[in-house]
XYZ file of C-alpha atoms in Angstrom:
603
model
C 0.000 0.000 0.000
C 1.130 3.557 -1.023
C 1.025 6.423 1.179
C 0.644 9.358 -0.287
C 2.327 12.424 1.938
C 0.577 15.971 1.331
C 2.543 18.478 0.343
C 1.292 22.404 0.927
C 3.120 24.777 -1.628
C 4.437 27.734 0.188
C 2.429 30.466 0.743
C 3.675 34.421 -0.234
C 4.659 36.274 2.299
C 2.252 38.616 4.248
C 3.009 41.773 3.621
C 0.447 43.926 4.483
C 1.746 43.710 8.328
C 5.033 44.804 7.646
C 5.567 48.241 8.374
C 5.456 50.626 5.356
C 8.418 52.904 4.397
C 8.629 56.107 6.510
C 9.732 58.913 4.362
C 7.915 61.290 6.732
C 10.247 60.506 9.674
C 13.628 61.965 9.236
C 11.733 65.196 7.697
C 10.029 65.595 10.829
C 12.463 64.613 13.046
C 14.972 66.995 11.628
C 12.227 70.087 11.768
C 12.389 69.538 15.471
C 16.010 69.340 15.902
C 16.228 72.663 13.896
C 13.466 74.381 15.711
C 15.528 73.922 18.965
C 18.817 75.362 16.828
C 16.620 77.703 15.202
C 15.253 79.606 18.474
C 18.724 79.862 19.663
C 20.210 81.289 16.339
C 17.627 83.965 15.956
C 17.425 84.634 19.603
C 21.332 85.275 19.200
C 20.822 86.886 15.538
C 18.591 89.845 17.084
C 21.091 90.454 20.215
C 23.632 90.747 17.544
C 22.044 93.084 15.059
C 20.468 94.977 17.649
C 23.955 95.286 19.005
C 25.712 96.265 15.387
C 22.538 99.400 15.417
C 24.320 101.735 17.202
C 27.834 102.123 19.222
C 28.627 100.288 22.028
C 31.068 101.009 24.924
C 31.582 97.068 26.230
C 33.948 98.375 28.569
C 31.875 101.018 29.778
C 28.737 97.967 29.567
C 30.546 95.454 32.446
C 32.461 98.394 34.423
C 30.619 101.700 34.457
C 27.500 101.751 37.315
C 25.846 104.558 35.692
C 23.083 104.048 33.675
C 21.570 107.319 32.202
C 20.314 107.594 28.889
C 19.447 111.164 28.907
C 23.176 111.852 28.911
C 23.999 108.526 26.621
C 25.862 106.788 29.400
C 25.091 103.221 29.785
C 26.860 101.669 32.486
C 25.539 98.121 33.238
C 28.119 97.229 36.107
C 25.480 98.318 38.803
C 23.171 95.384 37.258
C 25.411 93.069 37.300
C 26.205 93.601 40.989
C 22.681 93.356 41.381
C 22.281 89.905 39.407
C 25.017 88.722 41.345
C 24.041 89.871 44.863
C 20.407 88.317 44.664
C 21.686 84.818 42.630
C 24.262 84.047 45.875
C 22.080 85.223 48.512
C 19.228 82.351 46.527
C 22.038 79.928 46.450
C 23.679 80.062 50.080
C 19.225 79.250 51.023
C 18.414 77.177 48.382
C 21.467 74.562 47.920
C 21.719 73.652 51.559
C 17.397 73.072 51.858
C 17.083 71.532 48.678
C 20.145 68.785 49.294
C 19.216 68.058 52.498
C 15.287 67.709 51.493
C 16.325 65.448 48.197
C 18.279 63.183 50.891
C 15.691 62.790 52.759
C 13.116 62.462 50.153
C 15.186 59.599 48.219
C 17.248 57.475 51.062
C 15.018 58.304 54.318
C 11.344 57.796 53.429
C 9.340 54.566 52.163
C 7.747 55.414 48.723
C 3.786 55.613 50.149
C 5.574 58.627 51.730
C 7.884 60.327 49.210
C 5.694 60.496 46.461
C 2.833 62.988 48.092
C 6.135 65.107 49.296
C 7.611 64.525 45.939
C 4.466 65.928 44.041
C 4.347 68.821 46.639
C 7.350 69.943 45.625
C 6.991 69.580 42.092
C 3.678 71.782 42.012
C 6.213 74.203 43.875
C 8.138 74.314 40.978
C 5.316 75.117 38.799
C 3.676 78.024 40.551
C 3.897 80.680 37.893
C 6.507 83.414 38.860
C 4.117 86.605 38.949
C 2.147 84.479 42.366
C 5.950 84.221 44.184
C 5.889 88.039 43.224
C 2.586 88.383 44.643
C 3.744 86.427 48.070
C 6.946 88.443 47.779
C 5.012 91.607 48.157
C 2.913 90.537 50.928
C 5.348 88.940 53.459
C 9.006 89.602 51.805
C 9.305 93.298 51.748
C 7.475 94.134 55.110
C 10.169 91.348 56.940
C 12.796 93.187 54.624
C 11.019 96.411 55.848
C 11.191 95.441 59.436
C 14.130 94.171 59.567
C 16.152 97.071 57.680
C 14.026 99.936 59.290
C 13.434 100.737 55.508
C 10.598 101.891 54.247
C 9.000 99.624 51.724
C 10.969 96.818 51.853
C 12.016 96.709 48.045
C 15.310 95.577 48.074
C 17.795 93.323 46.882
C 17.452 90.953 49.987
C 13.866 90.861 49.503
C 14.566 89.519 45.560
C 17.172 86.929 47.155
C 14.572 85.654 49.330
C 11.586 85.290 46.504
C 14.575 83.817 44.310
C 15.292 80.753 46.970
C 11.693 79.980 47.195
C 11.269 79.837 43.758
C 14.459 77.690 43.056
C 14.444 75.135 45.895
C 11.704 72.776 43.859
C 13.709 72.923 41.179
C 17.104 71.706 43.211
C 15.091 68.965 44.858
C 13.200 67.398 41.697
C 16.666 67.367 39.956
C 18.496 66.469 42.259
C 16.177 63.315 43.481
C 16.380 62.587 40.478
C 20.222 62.429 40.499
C 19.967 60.011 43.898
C 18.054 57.632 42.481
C 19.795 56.763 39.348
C 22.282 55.522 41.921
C 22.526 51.604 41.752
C 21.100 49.985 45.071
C 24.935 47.264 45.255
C 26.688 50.936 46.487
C 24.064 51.587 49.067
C 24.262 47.157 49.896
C 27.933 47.538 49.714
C 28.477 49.800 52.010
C 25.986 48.583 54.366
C 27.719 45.354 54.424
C 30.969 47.100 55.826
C 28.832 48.306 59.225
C 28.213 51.911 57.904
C 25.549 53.652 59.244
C 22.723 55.059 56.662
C 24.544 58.906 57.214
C 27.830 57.334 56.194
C 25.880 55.420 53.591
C 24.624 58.431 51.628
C 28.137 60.125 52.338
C 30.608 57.531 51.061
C 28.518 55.221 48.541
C 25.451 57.802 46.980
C 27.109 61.109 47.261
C 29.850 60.080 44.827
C 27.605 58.639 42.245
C 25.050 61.283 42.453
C 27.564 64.513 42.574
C 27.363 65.471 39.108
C 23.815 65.673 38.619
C 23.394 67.515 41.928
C 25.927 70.125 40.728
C 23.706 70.308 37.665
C 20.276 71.037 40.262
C 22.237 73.471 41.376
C 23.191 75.274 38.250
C 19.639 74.869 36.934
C 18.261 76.978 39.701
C 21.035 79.139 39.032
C 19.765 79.809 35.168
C 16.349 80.225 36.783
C 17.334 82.654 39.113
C 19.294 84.712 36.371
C 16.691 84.839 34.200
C 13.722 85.376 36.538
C 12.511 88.445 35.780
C 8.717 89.019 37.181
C 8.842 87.936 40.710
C 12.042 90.171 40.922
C 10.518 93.411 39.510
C 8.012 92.754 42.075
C 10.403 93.462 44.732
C 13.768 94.599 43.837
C 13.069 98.370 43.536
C 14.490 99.193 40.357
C 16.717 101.772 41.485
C 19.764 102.215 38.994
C 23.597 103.292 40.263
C 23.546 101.703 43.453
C 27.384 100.201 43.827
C 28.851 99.764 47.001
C 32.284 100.573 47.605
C 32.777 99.123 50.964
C 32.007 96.050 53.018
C 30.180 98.574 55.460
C 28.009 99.394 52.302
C 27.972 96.075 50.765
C 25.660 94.866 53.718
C 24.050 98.293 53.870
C 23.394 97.784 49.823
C 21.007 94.607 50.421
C 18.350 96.186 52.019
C 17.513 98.860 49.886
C 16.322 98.508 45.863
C 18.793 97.746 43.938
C 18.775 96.788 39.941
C 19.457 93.581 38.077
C 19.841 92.335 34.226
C 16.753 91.024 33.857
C 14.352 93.633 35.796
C 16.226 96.030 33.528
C 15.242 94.476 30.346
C 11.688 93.863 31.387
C 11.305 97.580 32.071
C 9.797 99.819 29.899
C 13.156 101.468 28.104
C 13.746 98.081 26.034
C 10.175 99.928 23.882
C 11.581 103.392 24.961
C 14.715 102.728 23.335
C 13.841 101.979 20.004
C 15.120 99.834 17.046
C 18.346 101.583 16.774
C 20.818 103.640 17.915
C 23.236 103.463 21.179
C 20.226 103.244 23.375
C 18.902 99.956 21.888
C 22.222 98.474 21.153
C 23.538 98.202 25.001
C 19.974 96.946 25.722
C 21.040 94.526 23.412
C 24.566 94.041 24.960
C 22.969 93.668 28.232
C 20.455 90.928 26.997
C 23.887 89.363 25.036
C 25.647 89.418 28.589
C 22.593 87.691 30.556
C 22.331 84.915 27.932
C 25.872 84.258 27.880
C 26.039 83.908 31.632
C 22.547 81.637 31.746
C 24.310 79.558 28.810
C 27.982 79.047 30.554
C 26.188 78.317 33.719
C 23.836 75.528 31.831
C 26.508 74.383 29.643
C 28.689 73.604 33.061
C 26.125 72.603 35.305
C 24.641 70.117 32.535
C 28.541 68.621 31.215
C 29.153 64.972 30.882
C 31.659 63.583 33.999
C 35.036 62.379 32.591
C 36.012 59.658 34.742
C 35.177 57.234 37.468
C 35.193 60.011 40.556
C 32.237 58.178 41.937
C 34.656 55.531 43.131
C 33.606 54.336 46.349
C 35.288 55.941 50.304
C 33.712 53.927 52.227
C 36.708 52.974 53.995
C 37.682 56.313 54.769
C 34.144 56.982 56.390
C 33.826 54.273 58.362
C 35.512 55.495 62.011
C 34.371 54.174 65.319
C 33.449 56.671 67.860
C 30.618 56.476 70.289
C 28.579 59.292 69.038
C 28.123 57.837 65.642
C 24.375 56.707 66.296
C 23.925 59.765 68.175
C 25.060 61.919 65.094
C 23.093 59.974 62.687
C 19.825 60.396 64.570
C 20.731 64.083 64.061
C 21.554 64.531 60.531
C 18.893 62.371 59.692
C 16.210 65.054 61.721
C 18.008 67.799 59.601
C 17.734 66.055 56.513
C 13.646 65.484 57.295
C 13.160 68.769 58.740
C 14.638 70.031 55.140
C 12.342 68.385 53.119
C 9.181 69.524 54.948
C 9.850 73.226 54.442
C 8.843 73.037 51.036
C 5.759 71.368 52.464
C 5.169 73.854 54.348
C 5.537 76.457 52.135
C 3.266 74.752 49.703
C 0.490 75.239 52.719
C 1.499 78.184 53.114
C 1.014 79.185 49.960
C -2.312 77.620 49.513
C -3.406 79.190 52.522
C -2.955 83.097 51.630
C -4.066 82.246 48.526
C -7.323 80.319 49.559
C -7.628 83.701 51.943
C -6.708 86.351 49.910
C -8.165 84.838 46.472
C -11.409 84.047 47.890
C -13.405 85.668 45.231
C -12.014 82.876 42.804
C -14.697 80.757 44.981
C -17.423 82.565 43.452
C -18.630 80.931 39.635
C -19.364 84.336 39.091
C -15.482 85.251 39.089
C -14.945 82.542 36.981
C -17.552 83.573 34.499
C -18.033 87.333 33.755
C -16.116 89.574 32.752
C -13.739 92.268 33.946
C -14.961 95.210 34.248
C -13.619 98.869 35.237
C -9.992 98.554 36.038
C -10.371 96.182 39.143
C -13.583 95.161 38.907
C -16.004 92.056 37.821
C -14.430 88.381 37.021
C -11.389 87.101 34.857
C -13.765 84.916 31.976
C -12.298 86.912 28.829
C -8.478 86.176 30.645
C -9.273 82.549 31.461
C -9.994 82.031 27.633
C -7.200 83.637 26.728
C -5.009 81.699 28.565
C -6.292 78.527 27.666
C -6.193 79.989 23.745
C -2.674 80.780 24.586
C -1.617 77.419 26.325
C -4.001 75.579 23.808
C -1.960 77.006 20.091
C 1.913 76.481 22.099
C 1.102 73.186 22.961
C 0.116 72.413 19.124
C 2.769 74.006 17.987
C 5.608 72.307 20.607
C 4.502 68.909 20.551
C 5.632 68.168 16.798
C 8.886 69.716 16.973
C 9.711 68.812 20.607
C 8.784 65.259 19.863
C 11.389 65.183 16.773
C 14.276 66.960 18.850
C 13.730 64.466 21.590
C 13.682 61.574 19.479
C 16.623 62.509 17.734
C 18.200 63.089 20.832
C 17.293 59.872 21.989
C 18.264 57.590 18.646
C 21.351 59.220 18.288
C 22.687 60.370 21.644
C 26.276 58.595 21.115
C 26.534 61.086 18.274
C 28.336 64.296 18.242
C 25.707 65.925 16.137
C 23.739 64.544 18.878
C 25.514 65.927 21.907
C 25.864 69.578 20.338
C 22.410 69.778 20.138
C 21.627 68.547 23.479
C 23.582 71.161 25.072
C 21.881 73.670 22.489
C 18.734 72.489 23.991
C 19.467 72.842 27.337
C 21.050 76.535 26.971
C 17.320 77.496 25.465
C 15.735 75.601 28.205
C 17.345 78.262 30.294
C 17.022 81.231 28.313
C 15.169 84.103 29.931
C 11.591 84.293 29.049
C 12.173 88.190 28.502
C 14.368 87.855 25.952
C 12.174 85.668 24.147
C 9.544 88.454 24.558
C 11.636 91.230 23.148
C 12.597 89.103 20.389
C 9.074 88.631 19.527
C 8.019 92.023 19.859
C 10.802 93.267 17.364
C 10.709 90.326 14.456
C 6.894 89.106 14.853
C 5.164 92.583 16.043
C 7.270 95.069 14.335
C 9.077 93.901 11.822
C 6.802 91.536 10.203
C 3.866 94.151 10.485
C 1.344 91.800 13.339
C 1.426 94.286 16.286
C 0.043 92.459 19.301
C -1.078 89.249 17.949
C -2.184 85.518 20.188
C -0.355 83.988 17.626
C 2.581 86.134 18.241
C 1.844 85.143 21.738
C 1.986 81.779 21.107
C 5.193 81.637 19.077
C 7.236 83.440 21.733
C 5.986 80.735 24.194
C 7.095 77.693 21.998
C 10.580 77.750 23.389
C 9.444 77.892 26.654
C 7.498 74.280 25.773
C 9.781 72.675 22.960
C 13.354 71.920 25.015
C 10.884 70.502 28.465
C 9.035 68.001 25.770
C 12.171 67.753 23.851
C 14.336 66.275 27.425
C 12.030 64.063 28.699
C 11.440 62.538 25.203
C 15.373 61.851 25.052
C 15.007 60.557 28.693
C 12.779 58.189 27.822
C 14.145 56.580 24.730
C 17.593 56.662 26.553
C 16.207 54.234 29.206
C 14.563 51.691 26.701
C 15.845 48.141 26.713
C 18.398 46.977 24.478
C 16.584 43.888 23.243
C 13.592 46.106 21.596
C 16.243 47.593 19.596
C 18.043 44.357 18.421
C 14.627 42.392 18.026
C 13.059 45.333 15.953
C 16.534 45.387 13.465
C 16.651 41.758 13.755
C 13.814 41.917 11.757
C 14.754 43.909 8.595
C 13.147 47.335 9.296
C 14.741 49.844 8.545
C 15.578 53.044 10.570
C 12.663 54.493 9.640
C 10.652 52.136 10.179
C 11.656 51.510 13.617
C 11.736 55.347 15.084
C 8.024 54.906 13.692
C 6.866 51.418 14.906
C 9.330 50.759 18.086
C 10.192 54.273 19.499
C 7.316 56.163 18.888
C 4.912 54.251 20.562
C 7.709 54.144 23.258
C 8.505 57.762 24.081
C 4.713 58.850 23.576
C 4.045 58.637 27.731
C 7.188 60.847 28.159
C 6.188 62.869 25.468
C 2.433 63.544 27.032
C 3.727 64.112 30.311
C 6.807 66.725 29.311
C 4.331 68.729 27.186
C 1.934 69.087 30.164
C 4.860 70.373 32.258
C 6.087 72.348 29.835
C 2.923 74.054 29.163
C 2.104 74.598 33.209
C 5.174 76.290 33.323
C 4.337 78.406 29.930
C 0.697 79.161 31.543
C 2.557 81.234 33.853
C 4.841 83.081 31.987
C 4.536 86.901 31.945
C 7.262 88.837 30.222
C 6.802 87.388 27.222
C 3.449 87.935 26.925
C 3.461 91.530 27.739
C 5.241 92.490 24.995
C 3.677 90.083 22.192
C -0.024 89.506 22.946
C -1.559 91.239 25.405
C -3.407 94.221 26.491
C -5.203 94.670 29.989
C -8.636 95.787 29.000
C -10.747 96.026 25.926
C -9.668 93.203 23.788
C -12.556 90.190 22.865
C -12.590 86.867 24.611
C -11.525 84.896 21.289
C -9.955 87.251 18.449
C -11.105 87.608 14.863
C -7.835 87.600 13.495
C -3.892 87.036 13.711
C -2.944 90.802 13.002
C -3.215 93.437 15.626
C -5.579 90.775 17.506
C -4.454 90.636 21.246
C -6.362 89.221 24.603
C -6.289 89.399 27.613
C -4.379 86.540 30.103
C -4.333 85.688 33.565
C -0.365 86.275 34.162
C -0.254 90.093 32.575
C -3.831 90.726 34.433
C -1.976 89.864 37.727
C 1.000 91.677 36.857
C -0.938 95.262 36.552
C -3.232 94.409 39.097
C 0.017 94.174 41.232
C 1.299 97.344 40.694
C -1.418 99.493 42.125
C -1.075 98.126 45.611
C -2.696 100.891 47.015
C -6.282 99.830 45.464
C -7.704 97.340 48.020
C -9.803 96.081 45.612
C -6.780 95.549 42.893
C -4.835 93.815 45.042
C -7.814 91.476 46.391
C -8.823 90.920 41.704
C -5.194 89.973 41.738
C -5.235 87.428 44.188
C -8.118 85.920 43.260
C -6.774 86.215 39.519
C -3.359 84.216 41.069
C -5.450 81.415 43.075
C -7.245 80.324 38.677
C -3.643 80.215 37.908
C -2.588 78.241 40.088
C -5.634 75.993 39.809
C -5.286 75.722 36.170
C -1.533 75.095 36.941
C -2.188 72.471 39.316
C -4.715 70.463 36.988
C -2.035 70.340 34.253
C 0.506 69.283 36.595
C -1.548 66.548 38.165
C -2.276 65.289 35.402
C 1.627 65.052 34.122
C 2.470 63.219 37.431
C -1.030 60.777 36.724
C 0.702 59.882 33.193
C 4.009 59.424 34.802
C 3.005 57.581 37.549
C 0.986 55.186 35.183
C 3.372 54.787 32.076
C 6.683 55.023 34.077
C 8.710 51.585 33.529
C 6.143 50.155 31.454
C 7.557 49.173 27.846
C 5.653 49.790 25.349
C 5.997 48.868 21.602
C 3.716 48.085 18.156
């Protein structure tokens, strides 16, 4: 008997699964890798022309304290001082606080614990700038007041102080952040030799973690240079004041003073011009504050060459009786640290909840303004949200590109240049951005105050945030997704668009949500670009000479008539919508985080 053994004839292969070519990738990706170098470039290109309008005494710029434009003498060394003075006094608060509260936060408390604290602080670090000018106003200058026997209390110490508020949330995210990339084996190592958990974090964590602390710290430095709101609020404004003794030095910090940024978000940046000596050292002064935000970015953000987290953990270990003693101690230090920005979070909330109570009222929330202090914030609200709404359609392409470019090709040098590139315009000062706008957009290409221009200025705010954490995320995907996706014959292309995509999208969501709570906040730019404080329409008709109205600027003048009761009670209840808007985008960031973080995702 025969048996007859069935043969099937092979089938074609299935295409119609395969991933299709991607000729839309690289174009995209490389539009967001040349927005980010793009920003920079023209940011730099208008310093520079505006600096080639007219004649400019550099020497005179960094060492002359006179500033007097009646009499065409520009002296910026007074402004400088005054940069200087309120940056160190931030610092010597900030760095110890927001160390000892990210040691705490990462090595002393159980997770059900640190991640409340660890959201408190990051909704810190999202308050928008004009309400820590608002706080700065009511508690800062009458302690500054007080404690100078000053009248006022506008003053360089009072800008020091709003500056370390505003910068310790930044230290402590980053720098947590820093702590727990550290490998648990140091931490088991060094428990193994009989350390205790201070001698732990000393000899086996500090090591590892010291370069991207120093780079927390030099991130709240760029902050603090280019804050420019908050500081107005209560600096003073008072040009020529240079000390010339110690005696003076101390006398210098409780009385207004001047600094680089308060200057150029003053009036005489539109008083000044478009030419002309005037205009050109505004220029030089905005060339001098980006070139000190960009070396202190560039150094603070540096790759580490070599191993100097090497391990001194038998150097630390020496027995003495008071070592449990002094552990108990430093560990109530380190905890006592990290609930000040707690408590200042309540704090917060509190005079807002008490001074903004009118933003309890629907009403508030749903008329609109009327008179110069009167009525609700409806027309601002929507203006915001129009604002926020058009930057974050406009940053999540291109940051999305840069990042994933970042991310693919981060052991490139291409790569690496533009990373730093996108960290200097991380740091840029939002002012600059807004007198950029206001020259190229408003003036120069004929739109006067336009949303749109409004919007544009407030991309680069958005575009490096989405941009990082996109990178981040991509960095930190597993090896074998790579090999198994190329194992199979796709092509670059194909796999940025079917493997990394999918990916980095979480990251993606959640950076564009922080970038745009911190963007809801922003003032300076806005000022300039896109808005007006009374008369303009909810939603505009237009792109030319259309403005609104927004909540930040509506604080901001509502701020400056102090003497109004009823101004100063629209403006906090103007601040408490911010920060409620604020909040919801930022709760939701930490939701998508907290959900998609260490998940792997692919097609």
């Amino acid at each position: 008997m025969t048996v007859k053994t069935l043969v099937r004839p092979p089938a074609a292969p299935d295409t119609s699964a395969r991933p299709q070519r991607s000729r839309w990738v690289w174009p995209w990706v490389v539009a967001g890798a040349v927005s980010v170098a793009g920003v920079l470039l023209v940011l730099v290109g208008y310093l520079g022309l505006g600096v080639l309008s007219g004649a400019v005494d550099w020497l005179g710029l960094v060492a002359e304290p006179v500033w007097n434009p009646t009499d065409s003498v520009f002296g910026g060394l007074a402004m400088i001082y005054g940069s200087a003075v309120v940056c160190v006094i931030a610092l010597a608060l900030a760095v110890p606080v927001g160390w000892a509260g990210a040691i705490a936060l990462s090595e002393y408390l159980p997770p059900r614990l640190a991640r409340p604290l660890r959201m408190s602080v990051e909704l810190l670090a999202a308050v928008p700038s004009i309400v820590y000018g608002l706080i700065g106003i009511m508690a800062v200058r009458p302690a500054v007041a007080w404690l100078g026997d000053v009248p006022g209390g506008d003053s360089l110490l009072a800008a020091g102080l709003v500056l370390a508020v505003m910068i310790t949330p930044t230290i402590v995210a980053v720098s947590v952040d820093a702590l727990s990339a550290v490998p648990d084996r140091y931490r088991e190592a060094a428990y193994s030799l009989g350390l205790t958990r201070r001698e732990v974090v000393r000899s086996a964590v500090l090591p590892q973690a010291r370069q991207g602390m120093r780079a927390a710290v030099l991130l709240g430095l760029a902050r603090a240079l280019g804050e420019a709101i908050a500081v107005f609020l209560v600096v003073g404004r008072a040009d020529g004041r240079l000390p010339t003794s110690f005696g003076e030095l101390i006398d210098s910090l409780v009385h207004p003073g001047q600094t680089l940024t308060t200057k150029l978000a003053g009036p005489e940046p539109v008083l000044a011009g478009t030419s002309g000596p005037y205009f050109a050292s505004i220029c030089g002064l905005g060339l001098i504050l980006l070139g000190l935000v960009a070396a202190a970015t560039v150094w603070g953000t540096r790759r580490s060459s070599g191993a100097k987290g090497a391990q001194r953990a038998d150097r630390q270990r020496r027995p003495g009786r008071m070592r449990a003693e002094l552990d108990k101690a430093v560990a109530l230090l380190r905890l006592g640290a990290l609930l000040l920005p707690g408590a200042l979070l309540v704090a917060m909330l509190a005079v807002l909840a008490t001074r903004g109570s009118a933003a309890f009222s629907p009403s508030f929330w749903f008329t609109s303004a009327a008179g110069s202090a009167g009525g609700g914030v409806s027309d601002q609200i929507v203006g915001t949200l129009l604002l926020v709404t058009t930057t974050g359609l406009i940053s999540l392409p291109l940051g999305f590109g840069a990042g994933i470019l970042l991310g693919v090709h981060a052991s490139g040098r291409a790569a690496r240049v533009l990373q730093t590139v996108t960290v200097v315009v991380s740091g840029t000062p939002t002012i600059l951005l807004g007198l950029a706008g206001f020259v190229i957009v408003c003036s120069a290409m004929g739109w006067g105050r336009s949303w749109l221009a409004g919007a544009i200025v407030l991309v680069p705010v958005v575009v490096p945030v989405v941009a990082l954490t996109t990178a981040g995320r991509v960095g930190g995907m597993p090896a074998e997704m790579t090999e198994s996706a190329l194992s199979l014959g796709l092509s670059r292309a194909q796999y940025i668009r079917s493997v990394v995509v999918p990916y980095a999208w979480p990251a993606t969501v959640t950076g564009l949500l922080l970038g745009l709570a911190r963007a809801a906040g922003e003032t300076a730019p806005l000022l300039f670009t896109a808005t007006v404080f009374f008369g303009a329409p909810a939603l505009p008709d237009g792109i030319v000479n259309a403005p609104v109205q927004a909540l930040p600027t509506h604080i901001f003048t509502l701020s400056q008539d102090s003497g109004d009761p009823q101004a100063v009670s629209q403006a906090w209840g103007s601040a408490l919508v911010l920060v409620i808007i604020t909040a919801v985008l930022l709760s939701v960031a930490v939701a998508l985080r907290n959900r998609f973080e260490g998940e792997r995702w692919t097609t």
